[in-house]
Amino acid sequence: MRRPSSRNSRPALTAFAVALVAAACGGAAWMAATCSGAVVKSPPSPLSPDPSPRAPALASAQRAAPEPGARLAYDDGAALCIRDAWPDRLAEARCIAHGEPILQWSWVDRERLVALRASGEVALLHDGRWQELSQPPPSTWEQPEPRDAQGHPVDGLVPSDKVHLSVRADGVWLSRCPFWIAFDAGGCHAWVNARLWPSLKVEVDPAEPPGFRDPEEGRDLPLGQRPDDVHLTERPSADGKTLALECTRGASRSALEESTEGVGVDFDWGWVGESPTSYVVRVSRDYIEVVRVSLYLMEACQSAPVREIEMLRTGPGDFWVHDDPKGVVVRHGGRALGVVPTDDVRWAPR
């Protein structure tokens, strides 16, 4: 009689042993495997993290989502609108109604805007909500009428309602001028300045608040790198009656000429980033009593400007905006990303 092969009997014995262990452990297969010492994972605890690889992959995808390269805001007349920009696209606008006309507005930081309303209120815009800022008592803005050494009112001073909103390194300031000097270009006898945010502070100072006389004119120049094969040179004519900005690129040459008879002419220029042959020329014409400025978008080395620009404001990196018959074009280098409906456009600080 042949004895059964040990090779054939071992599986039956193993199965019988597993069954006994399963019975001892309550009948659950995974518990049976654990009790027998087999390498089998137990089911996850309800409090344990999901062992699926999907969670790390999702977190990685979230980390990889690029931050916007720039952020801009504009007042469309009824609301302040904020848009994020990437090198290849412009996000949809987030517009928050301001309820009444705005006299001035500015970025405070990358997340906050501040506005001076026609009513005199100052409000901070953050996370889609307006927060009215507290102001000092009305008597704070009142100052005694300035008088000379003989006690007479200072000649040329008139009561004033001039007001100016400014953002400084230490917060948001509102300035009012009680008495204005009416001579020549004029000036305030002494400004009353109140810091409204982040905390209240009041001071009186004859110095003008920042930005009072130099509002943004929109005549920036792009800050891209000059192409190695393009050269710009200022060259006066032999008779001194014209000044030319000459462009040279290989065998190609062109010149932008300006008459210098009775006027001082100055050229400045800047290269459009990510666009190797585009540049903007700023021509300043000084007539002694007034200075007139023109901007021209040029292509090296074409003989005529591509277009004249009324307004240009540079943003971070190679972002910039300029006026257009359809509105204001938002660009990254030479790429047009979209159009906004007003030229009252401000870039957020980095």
Tab-separated table of C-alpha atoms in Angstrom:
chain	number	residue	atom	x	y	z
A	1	MET	CA	0.000	0.000	0.000
A	2	ARG	CA	1.548	3.283	-1.068
A	3	ARG	CA	1.828	6.023	1.543
A	4	PRO	CA	0.399	9.345	0.506
A	5	SER	CA	3.013	11.831	-0.695
A	6	SER	CA	3.933	14.502	1.837
A	7	ARG	CA	3.836	16.985	-1.068
A	8	ASN	CA	0.122	16.281	-1.522
A	9	SER	CA	-0.853	16.134	2.122
A	10	ARG	CA	0.785	19.439	3.211
A	11	PRO	CA	-1.859	21.720	1.611
A	12	ALA	CA	-4.665	19.812	3.255
A	13	LEU	CA	-2.993	20.058	6.641
A	14	THR	CA	-2.313	23.767	6.132
A	15	ALA	CA	-5.917	24.500	5.206
A	16	PHE	CA	-7.077	22.507	8.247
A	17	ALA	CA	-4.711	24.520	10.494
A	18	VAL	CA	-5.939	27.843	9.103
A	19	ALA	CA	-9.505	26.800	9.723
A	20	LEU	CA	-8.671	25.944	13.350
A	21	VAL	CA	-6.937	29.302	13.830
A	22	ALA	CA	-9.826	31.149	12.213
A	23	ALA	CA	-12.226	29.471	14.594
A	24	ALA	CA	-10.001	30.421	17.508
A	25	CYS	CA	-9.802	34.063	16.348
A	26	GLY	CA	-13.485	34.505	15.750
A	27	GLY	CA	-13.774	33.316	12.166
A	28	ALA	CA	-12.515	36.469	10.370
A	29	ALA	CA	-10.133	35.562	7.601
A	30	TRP	CA	-7.866	38.541	8.131
A	31	MET	CA	-7.667	37.758	11.877
A	32	ALA	CA	-6.896	34.149	11.076
A	33	ALA	CA	-4.012	35.264	8.916
A	34	THR	CA	-2.725	37.554	11.652
A	35	CYS	CA	-2.943	34.870	14.308
A	36	SER	CA	-1.122	32.388	12.071
A	37	GLY	CA	1.722	34.860	11.483
A	38	ALA	CA	0.976	35.306	7.748
A	39	VAL	CA	1.956	38.723	6.249
A	40	VAL	CA	-1.511	40.120	5.536
A	41	LYS	CA	-2.503	43.769	6.144
A	42	SER	CA	-5.316	44.390	8.582
A	43	PRO	CA	-8.194	46.689	7.592
A	44	PRO	CA	-7.558	50.372	8.396
A	45	SER	CA	-8.795	51.869	11.634
A	46	PRO	CA	-11.499	54.499	11.220
A	47	LEU	CA	-9.028	57.002	12.755
A	48	SER	CA	-6.110	55.977	10.555
A	49	PRO	CA	-5.177	58.012	7.483
A	50	ASP	CA	-6.381	56.675	4.145
A	51	PRO	CA	-3.563	54.402	2.896
A	52	SER	CA	-4.602	55.050	-0.710
A	53	PRO	CA	-1.963	56.864	-2.794
A	54	ARG	CA	-4.640	59.303	-3.982
A	55	ALA	CA	-4.253	61.671	-1.020
A	56	PRO	CA	-0.527	62.419	-1.547
A	57	ALA	CA	-1.148	62.785	-5.271
A	58	LEU	CA	-3.906	65.346	-4.617
A	59	ALA	CA	-1.740	67.277	-2.177
A	60	SER	CA	1.070	67.265	-4.706
A	61	ALA	CA	-1.278	68.609	-7.386
A	62	GLN	CA	-2.419	71.380	-5.043
A	63	ARG	CA	1.166	72.320	-4.253
A	64	ALA	CA	1.989	72.381	-7.942
A	65	ALA	CA	-0.816	74.839	-8.786
A	66	PRO	CA	1.031	78.002	-9.840
A	67	GLU	CA	0.504	81.226	-7.963
A	68	PRO	CA	-0.608	84.159	-10.135
A	69	GLY	CA	2.327	86.114	-11.465
A	70	ALA	CA	0.517	89.423	-10.987
A	71	ARG	CA	-2.674	90.920	-9.609
A	72	LEU	CA	-4.380	94.101	-10.767
A	73	ALA	CA	-7.435	96.129	-9.821
A	74	TYR	CA	-9.518	98.771	-11.551
A	75	ASP	CA	-12.557	100.947	-10.842
A	76	ASP	CA	-15.275	100.392	-13.451
A	77	GLY	CA	-17.439	103.205	-12.057
A	78	ALA	CA	-19.692	100.996	-9.962
A	79	ALA	CA	-17.261	98.547	-8.365
A	80	LEU	CA	-13.636	97.817	-7.695
A	81	CYS	CA	-12.620	94.745	-9.664
A	82	ILE	CA	-9.653	92.454	-9.002
A	83	ARG	CA	-8.091	90.086	-11.535
A	84	ASP	CA	-5.215	87.636	-11.239
A	85	ALA	CA	-2.856	87.142	-14.157
A	86	TRP	CA	-0.546	84.335	-15.260
A	87	PRO	CA	1.874	84.520	-18.208
A	88	ASP	CA	-0.671	82.750	-20.420
A	89	ARG	CA	-4.070	83.846	-19.090
A	90	LEU	CA	-6.139	86.391	-17.184
A	91	ALA	CA	-8.614	85.258	-14.532
A	92	GLU	CA	-12.231	86.356	-14.389
A	93	ALA	CA	-12.874	89.599	-12.506
A	94	ARG	CA	-14.018	89.666	-8.888
A	95	CYS	CA	-16.004	92.918	-8.598
A	96	ILE	CA	-17.225	94.436	-5.315
A	97	ALA	CA	-19.668	97.351	-5.588
A	98	HIS	CA	-18.576	100.499	-3.761
A	99	GLY	CA	-22.036	102.080	-3.475
A	100	GLU	CA	-20.979	105.674	-4.152
A	101	PRO	CA	-18.347	107.483	-6.228
A	102	ILE	CA	-14.733	106.985	-5.210
A	103	LEU	CA	-12.377	109.968	-5.184
A	104	GLN	CA	-9.168	107.999	-4.625
A	105	TRP	CA	-8.176	104.399	-4.123
A	106	SER	CA	-4.992	102.410	-3.733
A	107	TRP	CA	-3.545	99.024	-2.864
A	108	VAL	CA	-2.498	98.658	0.778
A	109	ASP	CA	-0.855	95.285	0.228
A	110	ARG	CA	-1.462	92.306	-2.057
A	111	GLU	CA	-4.719	91.432	-0.247
A	112	ARG	CA	-6.207	94.822	0.701
A	113	LEU	CA	-7.458	97.920	-1.112
A	114	VAL	CA	-8.454	101.234	0.425
A	115	ALA	CA	-10.787	103.876	-1.013
A	116	LEU	CA	-11.799	107.462	-0.212
A	117	ARG	CA	-15.494	107.883	-0.951
A	118	ALA	CA	-17.176	111.095	-2.075
A	119	SER	CA	-18.879	111.279	1.334
A	120	GLY	CA	-15.463	111.554	3.019
A	121	GLU	CA	-15.562	108.022	4.399
A	122	VAL	CA	-12.518	105.800	4.025
A	123	ALA	CA	-13.103	102.070	3.645
A	124	LEU	CA	-10.826	99.055	3.479
A	125	LEU	CA	-11.671	96.264	1.020
A	126	HIS	CA	-10.579	92.792	2.137
A	127	ASP	CA	-11.919	89.323	1.336
A	128	GLY	CA	-14.739	90.797	-0.750
A	129	ARG	CA	-16.090	93.025	2.035
A	130	TRP	CA	-15.865	96.738	2.775
A	131	GLN	CA	-14.842	97.847	6.268
A	132	GLU	CA	-15.315	101.518	7.099
A	133	LEU	CA	-12.303	102.923	8.963
A	134	SER	CA	-12.834	105.058	12.042
A	135	GLN	CA	-11.788	108.688	11.745
A	136	PRO	CA	-10.846	111.198	14.445
A	137	PRO	CA	-13.459	113.709	15.666
A	138	PRO	CA	-14.346	116.421	13.096
A	139	SER	CA	-12.676	119.044	15.287
A	140	THR	CA	-9.337	117.340	14.573
A	141	TRP	CA	-9.341	118.740	11.053
A	142	GLU	CA	-10.014	122.304	12.209
A	143	GLN	CA	-7.033	124.604	12.629
A	144	PRO	CA	-6.909	128.243	13.766
A	145	GLU	CA	-6.596	130.740	10.928
A	146	PRO	CA	-2.875	131.512	10.427
A	147	ARG	CA	-1.845	135.077	11.327
A	148	ASP	CA	1.267	137.141	10.766
A	149	ALA	CA	3.464	138.783	13.419
A	150	GLN	CA	1.044	141.721	13.699
A	151	GLY	CA	-1.876	139.375	14.282
A	152	HIS	CA	-3.420	139.874	10.844
A	153	PRO	CA	-4.623	136.974	8.683
A	154	VAL	CA	-1.820	135.808	6.398
A	155	ASP	CA	-2.221	137.390	2.978
A	156	GLY	CA	-3.099	134.937	0.215
A	157	LEU	CA	-4.485	132.199	2.453
A	158	VAL	CA	-7.989	130.935	1.718
A	159	PRO	CA	-10.077	128.229	3.401
A	160	SER	CA	-9.603	124.870	1.688
A	161	ASP	CA	-11.391	121.560	1.408
A	162	LYS	CA	-8.492	119.699	-0.234
A	163	VAL	CA	-8.185	116.104	0.900
A	164	HIS	CA	-5.727	113.345	0.009
A	165	LEU	CA	-5.538	109.608	0.727
A	166	SER	CA	-2.113	107.978	0.867
A	167	VAL	CA	-0.674	104.590	1.737
A	168	ARG	CA	2.639	104.791	3.543
A	169	ALA	CA	4.968	102.216	5.020
A	170	ASP	CA	3.216	102.448	8.399
A	171	GLY	CA	-0.405	102.413	7.245
A	172	VAL	CA	-3.291	104.297	5.623
A	173	TRP	CA	-3.349	108.078	6.037
A	174	LEU	CA	-6.006	110.704	5.320
A	175	SER	CA	-4.804	114.304	4.994
A	176	ARG	CA	-6.840	117.516	4.926
A	177	CYS	CA	-5.718	121.078	4.213
A	178	PRO	CA	-7.591	123.749	6.231
A	179	PHE	CA	-5.916	126.772	4.533
A	180	TRP	CA	-4.481	126.950	1.041
A	181	ILE	CA	-1.948	129.435	-0.348
A	182	ALA	CA	-3.513	130.778	-3.532
A	183	PHE	CA	-0.324	132.215	-5.118
A	184	ASP	CA	1.491	130.589	-8.061
A	185	ALA	CA	1.245	126.795	-7.896
A	186	GLY	CA	-0.360	127.038	-4.483
A	187	GLY	CA	0.292	125.020	-1.394
A	188	CYS	CA	-1.105	124.110	1.967
A	189	HIS	CA	-0.148	126.188	4.987
A	190	ALA	CA	-0.137	123.002	7.106
A	191	TRP	CA	-1.656	119.584	6.462
A	192	VAL	CA	-3.576	117.757	9.151
A	193	ASN	CA	-2.698	114.083	8.758
A	194	ALA	CA	-4.544	111.212	10.416
A	195	ARG	CA	-3.424	107.611	10.235
A	196	LEU	CA	-6.617	105.536	10.103
A	197	TRP	CA	-5.165	102.022	9.852
A	198	PRO	CA	-3.872	99.952	11.559
A	199	SER	CA	-4.143	102.400	14.480
A	200	LEU	CA	-5.113	106.052	14.902
A	201	LYS	CA	-2.447	108.751	14.946
A	202	VAL	CA	-2.726	112.509	14.206
A	203	GLU	CA	-0.029	115.005	13.236
A	204	VAL	CA	0.232	118.442	11.612
A	205	ASP	CA	2.920	118.897	8.968
A	206	PRO	CA	3.620	121.593	6.333
A	207	ALA	CA	5.040	118.919	4.000
A	208	GLU	CA	2.686	117.617	1.337
A	209	PRO	CA	1.487	114.023	1.762
A	210	PRO	CA	3.037	111.441	-0.587
A	211	GLY	CA	1.537	111.430	-4.064
A	212	PHE	CA	-0.363	114.706	-3.740
A	213	ARG	CA	1.353	116.338	-6.741
A	214	ASP	CA	2.658	113.277	-8.563
A	215	PRO	CA	-0.282	110.993	-9.304
A	216	GLU	CA	0.335	107.970	-11.523
A	217	GLU	CA	0.573	109.286	-15.072
A	218	GLY	CA	0.835	105.922	-16.799
A	219	ARG	CA	4.077	106.650	-18.617
A	220	ASP	CA	6.210	103.822	-17.340
A	221	LEU	CA	8.686	101.969	-19.508
A	222	PRO	CA	8.949	98.172	-19.727
A	223	LEU	CA	12.013	96.667	-18.099
A	224	GLY	CA	12.913	93.762	-20.402
A	225	GLN	CA	16.420	92.899	-21.604
A	226	ARG	CA	17.887	94.484	-24.716
A	227	PRO	CA	18.352	92.005	-27.579
A	228	ASP	CA	22.018	91.455	-28.370
A	229	ASP	CA	21.563	92.271	-32.060
A	230	VAL	CA	19.621	95.553	-31.646
A	231	HIS	CA	21.230	98.892	-30.779
A	232	LEU	CA	19.627	102.296	-30.155
A	233	THR	CA	21.652	105.499	-30.386
A	234	GLU	CA	20.727	109.184	-30.003
A	235	ARG	CA	22.201	111.258	-32.800
A	236	PRO	CA	21.757	115.021	-33.391
A	237	SER	CA	21.686	116.326	-36.925
A	238	ALA	CA	24.638	118.299	-38.284
A	239	ASP	CA	22.694	121.576	-38.167
A	240	GLY	CA	21.361	120.866	-34.649
A	241	LYS	CA	17.733	121.216	-35.719
A	242	THR	CA	16.707	117.612	-35.092
A	243	LEU	CA	17.497	114.794	-32.728
A	244	ALA	CA	17.107	111.213	-33.922
A	245	LEU	CA	16.897	107.906	-32.107
A	246	GLU	CA	18.557	105.484	-34.492
A	247	CYS	CA	17.859	101.755	-34.475
A	248	THR	CA	20.383	99.323	-35.928
A	249	ARG	CA	19.885	95.605	-36.396
A	250	GLY	CA	22.277	93.981	-38.811
A	251	ALA	CA	21.769	95.720	-42.158
A	252	SER	CA	18.414	97.166	-41.042
A	253	ARG	CA	18.381	100.795	-39.922
A	254	SER	CA	15.671	103.310	-38.991
A	255	ALA	CA	15.361	106.576	-37.102
A	256	LEU	CA	12.706	108.321	-35.009
A	257	GLU	CA	13.303	112.039	-35.528
A	258	GLU	CA	12.155	115.040	-33.458
A	259	SER	CA	12.588	118.740	-34.203
A	260	THR	CA	14.612	120.583	-31.559
A	261	GLU	CA	13.787	124.123	-32.723
A	262	GLY	CA	12.444	125.988	-29.707
A	263	VAL	CA	12.076	122.843	-27.633
A	264	GLY	CA	14.271	120.521	-25.619
A	265	VAL	CA	13.907	116.874	-26.641
A	266	ASP	CA	14.791	113.827	-24.599
A	267	PHE	CA	14.472	110.122	-25.497
A	268	ASP	CA	14.040	107.262	-23.025
A	269	TRP	CA	13.274	103.678	-23.961
A	270	GLY	CA	12.603	100.262	-22.493
A	271	TRP	CA	12.458	96.755	-23.947
A	272	VAL	CA	9.359	94.592	-23.822
A	273	GLY	CA	10.192	91.376	-21.974
A	274	GLU	CA	9.471	88.049	-23.690
A	275	SER	CA	9.346	89.933	-26.999
A	276	PRO	CA	12.864	90.153	-28.384
A	277	THR	CA	12.416	93.027	-30.827
A	278	SER	CA	9.692	95.256	-29.314
A	279	TYR	CA	10.460	98.381	-27.319
A	280	VAL	CA	8.721	101.531	-26.090
A	281	VAL	CA	10.152	105.004	-26.637
A	282	ARG	CA	9.214	107.903	-24.367
A	283	VAL	CA	9.729	111.310	-25.993
A	284	SER	CA	9.747	114.325	-23.655
A	285	ARG	CA	9.389	117.767	-25.244
A	286	ASP	CA	10.273	120.633	-22.900
A	287	TYR	CA	8.702	123.966	-23.890
A	288	ILE	CA	10.003	125.640	-20.676
A	289	GLU	CA	6.519	126.334	-19.303
A	290	VAL	CA	5.153	122.887	-20.061
A	291	VAL	CA	6.514	119.429	-20.828
A	292	ARG	CA	4.647	117.182	-23.251
A	293	VAL	CA	5.301	113.457	-23.295
A	294	SER	CA	4.521	110.850	-25.952
A	295	LEU	CA	4.932	107.074	-25.909
A	296	TYR	CA	5.521	104.982	-29.019
A	297	LEU	CA	5.505	101.207	-29.342
A	298	MET	CA	8.290	100.312	-31.771
A	299	GLU	CA	9.467	97.178	-33.561
A	300	ALA	CA	13.178	96.900	-34.350
A	301	CYS	CA	14.044	98.300	-36.766
A	302	GLN	CA	10.919	99.529	-38.536
A	303	SER	CA	10.867	103.081	-39.817
A	304	ALA	CA	7.525	104.039	-38.224
A	305	PRO	CA	6.038	103.342	-34.780
A	306	VAL	CA	3.673	100.410	-34.493
A	307	ARG	CA	1.344	102.684	-32.538
A	308	GLU	CA	1.248	105.667	-30.185
A	309	ILE	CA	0.338	104.848	-26.591
A	310	GLU	CA	-1.478	107.230	-24.258
A	311	MET	CA	-1.037	105.165	-21.087
A	312	LEU	CA	1.384	102.426	-20.045
A	313	ARG	CA	1.842	100.954	-16.568
A	314	THR	CA	4.307	98.173	-15.839
A	315	GLY	CA	3.549	95.377	-13.415
A	316	PRO	CA	5.764	92.746	-11.815
A	317	GLY	CA	8.078	90.807	-14.088
A	318	ASP	CA	7.064	91.201	-17.727
A	319	PHE	CA	3.428	92.167	-17.078
A	320	TRP	CA	2.184	95.532	-18.340
A	321	VAL	CA	-0.951	97.324	-19.537
A	322	HIS	CA	-1.496	99.935	-22.227
A	323	ASP	CA	-4.456	101.761	-23.711
A	324	ASP	CA	-6.322	100.445	-26.729
A	325	PRO	CA	-9.450	101.533	-28.648
A	326	LYS	CA	-11.281	98.603	-27.022
A	327	GLY	CA	-10.124	99.431	-23.486
A	328	VAL	CA	-6.876	98.629	-21.728
A	329	VAL	CA	-4.887	95.592	-22.862
A	330	VAL	CA	-3.216	93.426	-20.226
A	331	ARG	CA	-0.016	91.843	-21.543
A	332	HIS	CA	2.757	89.530	-20.514
A	333	GLY	CA	5.625	90.500	-22.759
A	334	GLY	CA	4.247	90.464	-26.290
A	335	ARG	CA	1.254	88.254	-25.422
A	336	ALA	CA	-2.140	89.947	-24.997
A	337	LEU	CA	-3.999	88.315	-22.078
A	338	GLY	CA	-7.249	90.272	-22.116
A	339	VAL	CA	-8.905	93.684	-21.974
A	340	VAL	CA	-10.259	95.681	-19.027
A	341	PRO	CA	-12.795	98.491	-19.531
A	342	THR	CA	-10.996	101.432	-17.888
A	343	ASP	CA	-7.537	102.977	-17.748
A	344	ASP	CA	-7.752	103.408	-13.962
A	345	VAL	CA	-5.666	100.268	-13.460
A	346	ARG	CA	-3.291	99.584	-10.554
A	347	TRP	CA	-0.933	96.651	-10.021
A	348	ALA	CA	-0.863	95.010	-6.594
A	349	PRO	CA	2.455	95.133	-4.750
A	350	ARG	CA	4.472	91.933	-4.681
